[in-house]
XYZ file of C-alpha atoms in Angstrom:
717
model
C 1.988 23.724 -8.971
C 3.461 20.552 -7.615
C 4.108 20.779 -3.884
C 7.166 19.503 -2.088
C 5.900 18.291 1.262
C 8.253 18.239 4.205
C 6.703 16.821 7.350
C 9.352 17.550 9.903
C 9.573 16.926 13.621
C 11.681 18.439 16.388
C 11.203 18.899 20.119
C 13.077 21.960 21.397
C 12.294 23.956 24.522
C 11.254 27.576 24.017
C 14.086 28.916 26.161
C 16.818 27.320 24.074
C 15.099 27.208 20.707
C 16.859 30.185 19.113
C 20.238 28.946 20.315
C 19.547 25.426 19.074
C 18.456 26.795 15.692
C 21.822 28.520 15.376
C 23.640 25.278 16.223
C 21.589 23.349 13.692
C 22.319 25.946 11.018
C 26.017 25.669 11.835
C 25.734 21.865 11.613
C 24.647 22.086 7.965
C 26.022 25.374 6.614
C 28.868 26.166 9.011
C 32.610 26.431 8.564
C 33.011 22.680 8.028
C 30.565 22.630 5.092
C 32.618 21.229 2.201
C 29.860 22.040 -0.295
C 29.393 25.698 0.595
C 30.723 26.887 -2.768
C 29.951 23.794 -4.900
C 28.062 24.981 -7.984
C 29.334 23.240 -11.118
C 27.817 20.075 -12.544
C 29.153 17.508 -15.032
C 28.543 18.207 -18.718
C 26.742 14.846 -19.072
C 23.907 16.140 -16.856
C 23.461 19.634 -18.257
C 20.280 18.614 -20.088
C 18.645 17.257 -16.944
C 15.843 19.141 -15.198
C 17.920 19.433 -12.021
C 21.072 17.981 -10.490
C 21.601 17.225 -6.807
C 25.049 18.523 -5.967
C 24.946 17.069 -2.457
C 22.476 14.912 -0.552
C 23.068 14.280 3.136
C 20.989 12.100 5.453
C 21.615 11.984 9.191
C 20.201 9.744 11.942
C 21.168 9.550 15.597
C 19.873 7.342 18.427
C 20.807 8.001 22.064
C 19.420 7.424 25.547
C 19.523 9.466 28.743
C 18.177 7.437 31.646
C 14.572 6.563 30.819
C 14.613 9.049 27.950
C 15.432 8.203 24.354
C 16.436 10.804 21.799
C 15.901 10.216 18.079
C 17.335 12.672 15.592
C 16.811 12.633 11.843
C 17.788 15.183 9.241
C 18.285 15.690 5.538
C 19.985 18.307 3.421
C 19.890 18.751 -0.342
C 21.821 21.197 -2.477
C 20.188 21.205 -5.912
C 20.948 23.094 -9.126
C 17.757 23.940 -11.022
C 18.227 23.664 -14.775
C 14.737 24.231 -16.209
C 11.389 25.779 -15.376
C 9.906 22.434 -14.329
C 12.476 22.161 -11.536
C 11.859 25.775 -10.504
C 8.143 25.000 -10.218
C 8.857 21.769 -8.338
C 10.760 23.574 -5.587
C 8.888 26.862 -5.492
C 6.773 25.933 -2.487
C 7.373 24.021 0.725
C 4.763 22.719 3.168
C 5.487 21.557 6.691
C 4.097 21.082 10.172
C 5.858 23.074 12.845
C 4.316 21.545 15.988
C 3.852 17.968 17.110
C 3.749 15.521 19.988
C 5.784 12.345 19.725
C 3.846 9.123 19.290
C 6.818 6.980 20.213
C 7.441 5.092 23.418
C 5.404 5.620 26.587
C 4.974 9.377 26.193
C 6.598 12.368 24.572
C 8.751 14.799 26.502
C 7.198 17.970 25.116
C 5.798 19.747 22.123
C 7.940 19.675 19.032
C 8.931 22.364 16.592
C 10.444 21.827 13.177
C 13.726 23.402 12.169
C 14.001 24.222 8.490
C 16.631 26.134 6.612
C 16.329 27.326 3.002
C 18.720 29.438 0.995
C 19.073 30.356 -2.660
C 22.430 30.725 -4.338
C 22.156 32.901 -7.437
C 24.335 32.404 -10.501
C 26.424 35.414 -9.340
C 27.264 33.557 -6.127
C 25.021 35.769 -3.999
C 23.283 33.854 -1.194
C 19.728 34.701 -0.144
C 18.539 32.970 3.020
C 14.775 32.595 3.318
C 13.251 33.785 6.585
C 11.035 30.742 7.156
C 9.334 32.001 10.331
C 8.470 35.356 8.767
C 7.274 34.139 5.386
C 5.451 30.913 6.292
C 1.644 31.097 6.224
C -0.662 28.699 8.024
C -3.129 26.922 5.743
C -5.235 23.948 6.873
C -3.043 23.344 9.953
C 0.092 23.396 7.826
C 2.734 26.015 7.267
C 3.379 26.882 3.635
C 6.118 29.015 2.250
C 6.594 30.223 -1.318
C 10.169 30.617 -2.507
C 10.195 34.005 -4.240
C 12.436 34.951 -7.168
C 13.577 31.393 -7.841
C 15.083 31.178 -11.340
C 16.568 28.672 -13.747
C 20.266 28.353 -12.913
C 19.772 28.969 -9.181
C 20.988 26.573 -6.514
C 18.455 25.713 -3.822
C 20.106 24.551 -0.595
C 17.732 23.363 2.131
C 17.710 21.205 5.235
C 15.246 19.930 7.789
C 16.131 18.630 11.189
C 14.090 16.621 13.669
C 14.951 15.795 17.256
C 12.328 13.665 18.970
C 12.669 12.785 22.678
C 10.368 10.268 24.348
C 10.164 7.907 27.334
C 10.839 4.196 26.859
C 11.717 1.708 29.588
C 10.818 -1.304 27.432
C 11.899 -2.513 24.007
C 11.112 -0.225 21.089
C 11.568 -0.569 17.348
C 12.060 2.536 15.209
C 10.412 2.665 11.819
C 12.554 0.971 9.154
C 14.241 3.091 6.512
C 14.310 1.559 3.029
C 15.316 3.614 0.033
C 17.155 3.568 -3.285
C 20.522 5.308 -3.200
C 19.555 7.454 -6.159
C 16.941 10.151 -6.556
C 14.641 11.340 -9.338
C 17.494 13.675 -10.303
C 21.174 12.743 -10.813
C 23.275 13.056 -7.659
C 26.914 14.119 -7.603
C 27.650 13.274 -3.954
C 25.581 11.474 -1.337
C 26.315 10.621 2.283
C 24.239 8.763 4.847
C 25.573 9.101 8.390
C 24.282 7.992 11.739
C 25.241 7.067 15.247
C 24.066 4.710 17.973
C 25.241 3.597 21.381
C 24.814 0.632 23.737
C 21.280 -0.820 23.903
C 20.610 0.166 20.274
C 20.741 -2.741 17.824
C 21.311 -2.027 14.150
C 20.185 -4.065 11.151
C 21.711 -2.541 8.015
C 22.619 -3.760 4.559
C 22.861 -2.534 0.995
C 21.646 -4.295 -2.128
C 21.870 -4.384 -5.901
C 25.369 -2.917 -6.080
C 24.995 -0.079 -3.575
C 28.139 0.862 -1.555
C 28.581 -0.814 1.801
C 28.148 0.825 5.184
C 31.421 1.600 6.966
C 32.005 2.012 10.690
C 33.865 5.151 11.799
C 36.102 4.800 14.889
C 34.959 6.678 18.012
C 36.722 7.602 21.250
C 33.911 6.170 23.402
C 33.622 2.363 23.229
C 29.896 2.590 23.981
C 29.207 4.821 20.976
C 29.197 3.876 17.312
C 29.279 5.916 14.125
C 28.590 4.752 10.590
C 28.525 6.239 7.121
C 27.658 5.297 3.579
C 29.128 7.374 0.757
C 28.240 7.293 -2.937
C 29.211 9.450 -5.917
C 28.148 10.012 -9.510
C 24.679 8.472 -9.133
C 22.478 8.477 -12.207
C 18.838 9.457 -11.721
C 16.330 6.774 -10.905
C 13.363 6.050 -13.123
C 10.160 5.031 -11.346
C 7.861 3.881 -14.164
C 4.606 1.988 -13.779
C 4.905 -1.687 -12.862
C 8.275 -1.400 -11.202
C 9.610 -2.447 -7.776
C 12.578 -0.181 -6.918
C 13.880 -2.192 -3.941
C 13.946 -5.361 -6.016
C 16.251 -3.909 -8.622
C 17.860 -0.536 -7.845
C 20.927 0.025 -5.631
C 19.377 0.605 -2.218
C 19.799 0.376 1.524
C 17.601 -0.945 4.311
C 18.010 -0.451 8.005
C 16.176 -0.520 11.306
C 17.301 0.403 14.807
C 15.832 -1.416 17.790
C 16.160 -0.260 21.394
C 16.337 -2.871 24.176
C 17.747 -2.087 27.626
C 18.425 -5.664 28.738
C 18.458 -9.297 27.683
C 14.803 -9.897 28.586
C 13.751 -7.015 26.342
C 15.982 -8.324 23.560
C 14.099 -11.628 23.682
C 10.767 -9.808 23.398
C 11.915 -7.633 20.510
C 9.969 -7.820 17.256
C 13.215 -7.882 15.324
C 15.992 -10.170 14.163
C 18.710 -8.870 16.505
C 22.438 -9.488 16.437
C 24.010 -11.099 19.508
C 25.707 -7.834 20.515
C 24.874 -4.168 19.960
C 28.251 -3.445 18.415
C 27.691 -6.002 15.649
C 25.700 -4.737 12.655
C 23.314 -7.446 11.474
C 23.509 -7.687 7.699
C 21.680 -10.919 6.950
C 18.876 -13.044 8.372
C 19.497 -16.780 8.086
C 17.150 -19.732 8.189
C 18.384 -20.304 11.748
C 17.459 -16.717 12.677
C 13.962 -17.332 11.349
C 13.668 -20.538 13.329
C 14.993 -19.002 16.554
C 12.709 -15.982 16.316
C 9.539 -17.996 15.729
C 10.458 -20.968 17.917
C 8.784 -19.366 20.946
C 6.547 -16.960 19.052
C 3.725 -19.289 18.134
C 1.996 -21.771 20.426
C -1.426 -23.447 20.129
C -3.779 -21.377 22.256
C -7.486 -20.674 22.678
C -10.797 -22.280 23.581
C -12.419 -24.238 20.768
C -15.825 -24.532 22.406
C -17.438 -22.000 20.075
C -16.179 -23.936 17.034
C -17.211 -27.292 18.470
C -20.716 -25.979 19.105
C -20.893 -24.630 15.549
C -19.796 -27.953 14.032
C -22.354 -30.099 15.889
C -24.594 -31.888 13.420
C -22.612 -30.752 10.370
C -20.941 -33.069 7.862
C -18.409 -32.294 5.149
C -17.244 -33.968 1.973
C -13.566 -33.306 2.752
C -11.201 -31.776 5.290
C -10.728 -28.834 2.940
C -14.455 -28.079 2.953
C -14.582 -28.288 6.740
C -11.565 -26.040 7.282
C -12.924 -23.446 4.884
C -16.163 -23.352 6.836
C -14.314 -23.089 10.159
C -12.152 -20.282 8.777
C -15.140 -18.169 7.692
C -16.970 -18.879 10.954
C -14.006 -17.785 13.074
C -13.573 -14.729 10.840
C -17.007 -13.675 11.988
C -16.814 -14.768 15.627
C -13.449 -13.128 16.320
C -13.405 -10.314 13.774
C -16.447 -9.085 11.827
C -18.810 -9.652 14.772
C -17.256 -6.635 16.516
C -16.806 -4.268 13.565
C -20.252 -2.711 13.893
C -19.702 -2.151 17.634
C -16.350 -0.445 17.013
C -17.773 1.844 14.337
C -20.738 2.763 16.512
C -18.488 3.401 19.524
C -16.258 5.727 17.488
C -19.212 7.717 16.156
C -21.423 7.990 19.255
C -21.296 8.071 23.050
C -22.649 4.530 23.050
C -19.799 2.165 24.016
C -21.223 -0.695 22.005
C -18.472 -3.216 22.815
C -19.693 -3.247 26.421
C -22.760 -5.109 25.179
C -20.618 -8.225 24.692
C -19.908 -10.209 27.860
C -16.480 -11.477 26.808
C -15.419 -10.126 23.413
C -12.433 -11.909 21.868
C -11.093 -9.939 18.927
C -8.090 -11.147 16.944
C -5.906 -8.055 16.603
C -2.761 -9.595 15.136
C -1.283 -12.378 13.052
C 0.030 -13.947 16.231
C -3.385 -14.373 17.892
C -4.847 -15.686 14.640
C -2.029 -18.220 14.088
C -2.043 -19.454 17.677
C -5.788 -20.060 17.633
C -5.743 -21.998 14.370
C -2.732 -23.984 15.587
C -4.922 -25.070 18.505
C -7.731 -26.129 16.178
C -5.444 -28.012 13.788
C -3.586 -29.707 16.642
C -6.795 -30.909 18.309
C -8.037 -32.300 14.991
C -4.729 -33.970 14.066
C -4.423 -31.980 10.842
C -0.907 -31.462 9.518
C 0.189 -27.867 8.841
C 3.181 -25.545 8.479
C 3.699 -21.908 9.350
C 4.771 -19.990 6.257
C 7.103 -17.015 6.711
C 7.362 -14.850 3.587
C 8.017 -11.305 2.481
C 6.118 -9.366 -0.194
C 7.972 -9.254 -3.487
C 8.282 -5.451 -3.363
C 10.773 -5.958 -0.503
C 12.980 -8.169 -2.655
C 13.722 -11.855 -2.106
C 13.332 -13.683 1.223
C 17.069 -14.350 0.843
C 17.609 -10.627 1.499
C 15.224 -10.448 4.459
C 16.526 -8.052 7.113
C 13.568 -6.386 8.840
C 10.992 -8.364 10.797
C 8.193 -5.904 9.965
C 8.573 -6.978 6.334
C 7.457 -10.510 7.201
C 3.986 -11.869 6.479
C 2.887 -15.109 8.154
C 0.452 -17.684 6.753
C -0.716 -21.130 7.777
C -0.409 -23.842 5.153
C -2.815 -26.655 5.942
C -1.483 -29.817 4.338
C -4.752 -31.322 3.171
C -5.056 -33.106 -0.184
C -5.369 -29.685 -1.772
C -3.301 -27.407 0.526
C -5.110 -24.421 2.004
C -3.363 -21.165 2.893
C -4.955 -19.282 5.773
C -4.031 -15.683 6.538
C -4.936 -13.206 9.236
C -8.436 -11.869 8.750
C -9.734 -8.953 6.827
C -13.474 -8.797 6.103
C -12.703 -10.274 2.665
C -9.940 -12.856 3.175
C -10.388 -16.224 1.524
C -9.327 -19.729 2.510
C -8.575 -20.400 -1.154
C -6.034 -17.658 -1.809
C -3.531 -15.512 0.051
C -1.723 -12.199 -0.223
C -0.860 -11.782 -3.891
C 2.428 -10.094 -2.966
C 3.614 -13.463 -1.610
C 2.498 -15.556 -4.564
C 5.196 -17.125 -6.715
C 7.944 -16.212 -4.200
C 10.420 -18.116 -2.054
C 9.518 -18.442 1.630
C 10.316 -20.429 4.745
C 8.057 -23.162 6.067
C 8.284 -23.619 9.822
C 7.596 -27.285 10.359
C 5.516 -28.127 13.408
C 5.893 -31.370 15.388
C 2.844 -32.962 17.023
C 0.796 -29.942 16.014
C 2.347 -27.605 18.567
C 6.124 -27.035 18.413
C 8.260 -25.516 15.665
C 11.124 -27.913 15.001
C 12.662 -26.745 11.724
C 12.571 -24.156 8.957
C 12.868 -25.180 5.308
C 12.769 -23.294 2.015
C 9.594 -23.518 -0.058
C 8.210 -21.954 -3.204
C 4.736 -20.513 -2.783
C 2.162 -21.251 -5.491
C 1.129 -18.827 -8.198
C -2.271 -17.816 -9.491
C -3.155 -17.507 -13.165
C -4.975 -15.091 -15.397
C -7.896 -17.545 -15.323
C -8.068 -17.167 -11.508
C -8.017 -13.371 -11.467
C -10.780 -12.264 -13.811
C -13.190 -9.387 -14.186
C -16.276 -9.976 -16.320
C -18.322 -6.942 -17.292
C -21.647 -7.202 -19.122
C -23.041 -3.885 -20.345
C -26.220 -3.064 -22.238
C -26.314 0.439 -23.741
C -29.491 2.079 -25.004
C -29.493 5.350 -26.930
C -31.942 7.946 -25.664
C -34.853 8.903 -27.925
C -33.309 12.298 -28.712
C -29.821 10.816 -29.286
C -28.390 13.029 -26.553
C -26.820 10.204 -24.589
C -26.747 6.596 -23.468
C -28.446 4.707 -20.673
C -26.260 1.852 -19.461
C -27.132 -1.235 -17.443
C -24.021 -2.974 -16.249
C -23.220 -6.102 -14.251
C -19.670 -6.503 -12.948
C -18.253 -9.764 -11.596
C -14.789 -10.005 -10.043
C -12.900 -13.192 -9.219
C -9.658 -13.968 -7.424
C -7.395 -11.093 -6.473
C -9.222 -8.649 -8.725
C -12.168 -8.673 -6.352
C -10.083 -7.740 -3.273
C -9.544 -4.078 -4.119
C -13.103 -3.858 -5.431
C -14.468 -5.258 -2.166
C -12.437 -2.786 -0.138
C -13.580 0.051 -2.392
C -17.235 -0.822 -2.849
C -18.364 -2.660 0.296
C -19.166 -0.840 3.529
C -19.471 -2.545 6.888
C -23.239 -3.009 6.656
C -22.818 -4.932 3.392
C -20.907 -7.770 5.026
C -21.546 -7.558 8.795
C -25.286 -8.079 8.420
C -24.589 -10.837 5.905
C -22.587 -12.592 8.617
C -25.219 -11.963 11.294
C -27.751 -13.727 9.114
C -25.437 -16.562 8.047
C -24.249 -17.398 11.554
C -27.413 -16.398 13.423
C -25.683 -13.850 15.625
C -27.101 -10.535 16.802
C -26.492 -6.959 15.766
C -25.364 -4.485 18.414
C -28.786 -2.947 18.974
C -30.278 -6.356 19.777
C -28.089 -6.531 22.885
C -29.619 -3.366 24.349
C -32.345 -4.327 26.835
C -33.591 -0.949 28.045
C -36.430 0.180 25.734
C -35.550 3.897 25.820
C -31.854 3.224 25.279
C -32.682 0.868 22.438
C -34.782 3.530 20.725
C -32.173 6.259 21.225
C -29.187 4.162 20.170
C -31.187 2.726 17.286
C -31.733 6.210 15.883
C -28.044 7.016 16.254
C -27.029 3.817 14.477
C -29.546 4.466 11.691
C -28.059 7.943 11.274
C -24.555 6.448 10.984
C -25.698 3.917 8.387
C -27.578 6.535 6.358
C -24.553 8.834 6.367
C -22.264 6.009 5.258
C -24.726 4.946 2.558
C -24.668 8.478 1.171
C -20.872 8.342 1.167
C -20.959 4.939 -0.502
C -23.313 6.236 -3.166
C -21.073 9.174 -4.015
C -17.907 7.063 -3.901
C -19.466 4.393 -6.135
C -20.507 6.965 -8.706
C -17.069 8.608 -8.697
C -15.337 5.239 -9.028
C -17.412 4.328 -12.081
C -16.891 7.744 -13.674
C -13.127 7.405 -13.096
C -13.117 3.975 -14.750
C -14.574 5.443 -17.931
C -12.869 8.819 -17.636
C -16.106 10.716 -18.314
C -18.972 12.032 -16.229
C -22.046 9.935 -15.513
C -25.503 10.814 -14.118
C -28.460 9.155 -12.427
C -26.252 6.444 -10.954
C -27.836 3.544 -9.082
C -26.230 0.352 -7.817
C -27.058 -2.940 -6.143
C -24.625 -5.348 -4.467
C -25.744 -8.808 -5.606
C -22.993 -10.936 -4.050
C -20.172 -9.884 -1.701
C -17.834 -12.667 -2.857
C -16.507 -13.220 0.650
C -16.637 -17.022 0.791
C -13.989 -18.392 -1.560
C -12.214 -17.398 -4.753
C -14.905 -19.049 -6.881
C -17.551 -16.813 -5.334
C -17.341 -13.504 -7.214
C -18.107 -10.012 -6.048
C -21.092 -9.034 -8.196
C -22.832 -5.697 -8.443
C -25.252 -4.081 -10.863
C -25.295 -0.455 -11.968
C -27.624 1.776 -13.940
C -26.400 5.174 -15.100
C -26.680 7.720 -17.882
C -24.016 9.223 -20.119
C -25.219 12.583 -21.417
C -23.843 14.762 -24.218
C -20.603 12.842 -24.359
C -20.327 9.742 -26.544
C -22.730 10.559 -29.400
C -22.019 13.143 -32.128
C -24.390 14.100 -34.954
C -23.003 13.707 -38.471
C -25.627 15.025 -40.876
C -28.577 12.681 -40.592
C -26.305 10.027 -39.060
C -24.658 9.652 -35.640
C -21.150 8.717 -34.503
C -21.022 6.650 -31.301
C -17.732 6.362 -29.391
C -18.460 2.741 -28.622
C -14.832 1.861 -27.766
C -14.950 3.892 -24.583
C -17.464 1.470 -23.077
C -14.661 -0.994 -22.211
C -13.484 1.710 -19.737
C -10.284 3.735 -20.064
C -7.117 1.832 -20.945
C -3.410 2.298 -20.309
C -1.888 4.830 -22.692
C 1.849 4.386 -23.177
C 3.339 7.743 -24.077
C 6.578 8.333 -25.962
C 8.659 8.678 -22.801
C 7.351 5.405 -21.349
C 8.178 3.515 -24.519
C 11.875 4.094 -23.852
C 11.797 1.974 -20.708
C 15.029 0.730 -19.120
C 13.593 -1.159 -16.144
C 12.182 -4.654 -15.926
C 8.428 -5.101 -15.448
C 6.795 -6.367 -12.241
C 3.099 -7.208 -12.454
C 0.867 -7.484 -9.377
C -0.370 -10.883 -10.625
C -1.582 -12.517 -13.875
C -5.087 -11.305 -14.712
C -7.669 -10.913 -17.439
C -10.456 -8.439 -18.198
C -13.494 -9.514 -20.208
C -16.130 -7.179 -21.611
C -19.420 -8.112 -23.247
C -21.132 -4.973 -24.581
C -24.516 -4.827 -26.265
C -25.670 -1.662 -28.038
C -29.340 -1.607 -28.967
C -29.538 -0.152 -32.472
C -32.338 2.434 -32.810
C -35.114 1.658 -35.249
C -34.431 3.053 -38.707
C -30.631 2.831 -38.409
C -27.875 0.401 -39.347
C -24.311 0.179 -38.048
C -21.146 0.766 -40.090
C -17.468 0.644 -39.139
C -17.300 -2.754 -37.441
C -13.988 -3.668 -39.067
C -12.046 -1.411 -36.656
C -13.591 -3.219 -33.699
C -12.028 -6.556 -34.649
C -8.495 -6.737 -33.268
C -6.148 -9.513 -32.221
C -2.735 -9.014 -30.640
C -1.327 -11.910 -28.612
C 2.150 -12.944 -27.511
C 3.919 -14.548 -24.549
C 3.340 -11.487 -22.317
C -0.405 -11.098 -22.823
C -2.938 -10.012 -25.375
C -5.934 -8.023 -26.488
C -8.658 -9.603 -28.629
C -11.929 -8.001 -29.710
C -14.796 -8.886 -32.012
C -18.008 -7.169 -33.126
C -21.116 -8.690 -34.672
C -24.676 -7.532 -35.416
C -27.657 -9.760 -34.726
C -31.050 -8.250 -35.408
C -31.138 -4.836 -33.774
C -28.192 -5.506 -31.441
C -24.512 -4.752 -31.863
C -22.517 -7.161 -29.682
C -18.887 -6.486 -28.823
C -16.621 -8.855 -26.927
C -13.154 -7.927 -25.714
C -10.572 -9.596 -23.515
C -7.282 -8.136 -22.328
C -4.909 -10.279 -20.295
C -1.504 -10.235 -18.598
C 0.116 -13.663 -18.418
C 2.940 -13.309 -15.931
C 4.174 -11.749 -12.691
C 7.406 -10.566 -14.284
C 8.688 -9.577 -17.690
C 12.277 -8.692 -18.583
C 12.805 -5.317 -20.161
C 13.401 -7.076 -23.481
C 9.689 -7.987 -23.516
C 8.452 -4.435 -22.980
C 7.817 -3.843 -26.679
C 5.688 -6.984 -26.778
C 3.573 -5.684 -23.920
C 3.231 -2.334 -25.663
C 1.739 -4.115 -28.674
C -1.372 -5.341 -26.846
C -1.566 -2.310 -24.539
C -1.621 -0.027 -27.587
C -4.247 -2.231 -29.238
C -6.493 -1.940 -26.159
C -6.012 1.816 -25.959
C -6.675 2.230 -29.681
C -9.918 0.292 -29.262
C -11.175 2.986 -26.863
C -10.741 5.544 -29.658
C -12.869 3.614 -32.154
C -16.353 4.743 -33.227
C -19.255 3.232 -35.105
C -21.582 5.081 -37.441
C -25.344 4.824 -37.064
C -26.581 5.309 -40.632
C -30.098 6.471 -41.321
C -31.942 3.949 -43.503
């Protein structure tokens, strides 16, 4: 059963809770409810799974002295037209208690307010007693909606009122959403209010209706609404970016009590609270970052590191400095933080003056200092990931990613550290997009912002290369597989995050840069022995987790169970895009890929390229354009050792070739001596394909999937 999760928040005192619940119920279902009796739907949607008769979203932002009150709510009135919709809405899950994490502190414990009622086809209304029927399971409340039937109308709301203290500036989480839903919507309204000291950034995109201001009696208060009707359902297929293409809205509210807090705000604010900011200009970008970044930091640790070293080029030197600072101000402290979280040993106290870069700002300022002192030209790149839409539609500061572009002969793009960041590549969501370059004068002051196009990577940059050797067991019950996987470019990033644990790279850095592990800082012999045992226990526990996770990841890749899994990390790939992540695996596949056929055997050899995308009938009727993460290619080299006394038949089905301007799949199979060798390559050429090219993509995707279904016959001589 698919669950509908509602994580709702409301802070209401016990003494007034029942009364407030009645007011909230009246707010949604009271005398002014225009949709109380709405039950009919247009004929054009009668074959849909469900139709949303009315969708209402409500937000309100107010202050009371040092207190701020944030209210959010949603109501949906939905007609259920088939059993799938009945199942979808037959269970709700929610949390009924919470403490606010906003501002300085919360003003009390919160309780959620939820209302659910069923309107039967006869018009009879059945209100669900949420408090009586909800059961607590795993710190959540769950409620089953009994007697829900096809043709019923489900009308529900949730309401959240969250008070907290804030005497400084505070930015609420942005709201970004398509206008439409997974079901067609007859009527939709978004409504919210603010007052003085609350700044609003709001705009709609891709043909969505505009926000309208509603007059109020109080000049310090403001009300707004967005209304839409007759909204077709949204499709959310694979490889699609809804905010880039569907009618949608984006908004953020920022609270700032005075001008000094406005200047400190992490937001592109309008000049006055009563003005809704709809666009962010190049000048806004410049003004925001003009004072944001300044060269800052001591370079002594870098200067000491560089003594006696020589480099063939500035690029080589900057790469080395980047990886060194990644360790000195980032990975050097990861072990200490993990140990501190898991034990009573506050490991960070072992460092006399730890400097840890916790943000883009500290990273950028430090590298500005280095580049300024070394008279190296650079720009600050301000971009937004492509899933947010174009930089031309930038509205919310939190959607910005900042890079440094070092203008060497071959430009280098430096981004805020992760354990795996590279000086040769940057966030793939920014590749091949428009951005702003903040030009810096004399290495220290932003003087202008200009438009730039960020470079792209290619399918030759982002490659996985898998070499597998499969041996059939003596009793033909399974396969033993030795596999080496190498990942380059962006393809290695998710693999590094998935496969590498802190001890895989932290100790690599300790050795490379001749720094010390946490335990080496402990001087007391007894403490060193005790903490050493605790750290060993942490590492052993994490290695067990890594082992299980690695095995599961490999089994998921193939979509069948594996046994006796072993692995070795051969290269972490953390020092440049040309340095791959490489690991080896040994594992067994039992009673799965080999079937007896008389005195012969069928081997499902195609499955050894791992599971492939299967495009079902529904997906083939795609209406949306296609957005790839990045161009990429996947190479497989598979060797099957042919058992003595057998030959291989059926190679013709393993030779395929489908290529076009969107990508391709090519495979070949040959036999040399007692070895069957199979080579395959699948590749995606572009970041984007128009919907008109979808059928071309299906051609090579289907060819790759069909390959996984192919078998070879081992014939007895």
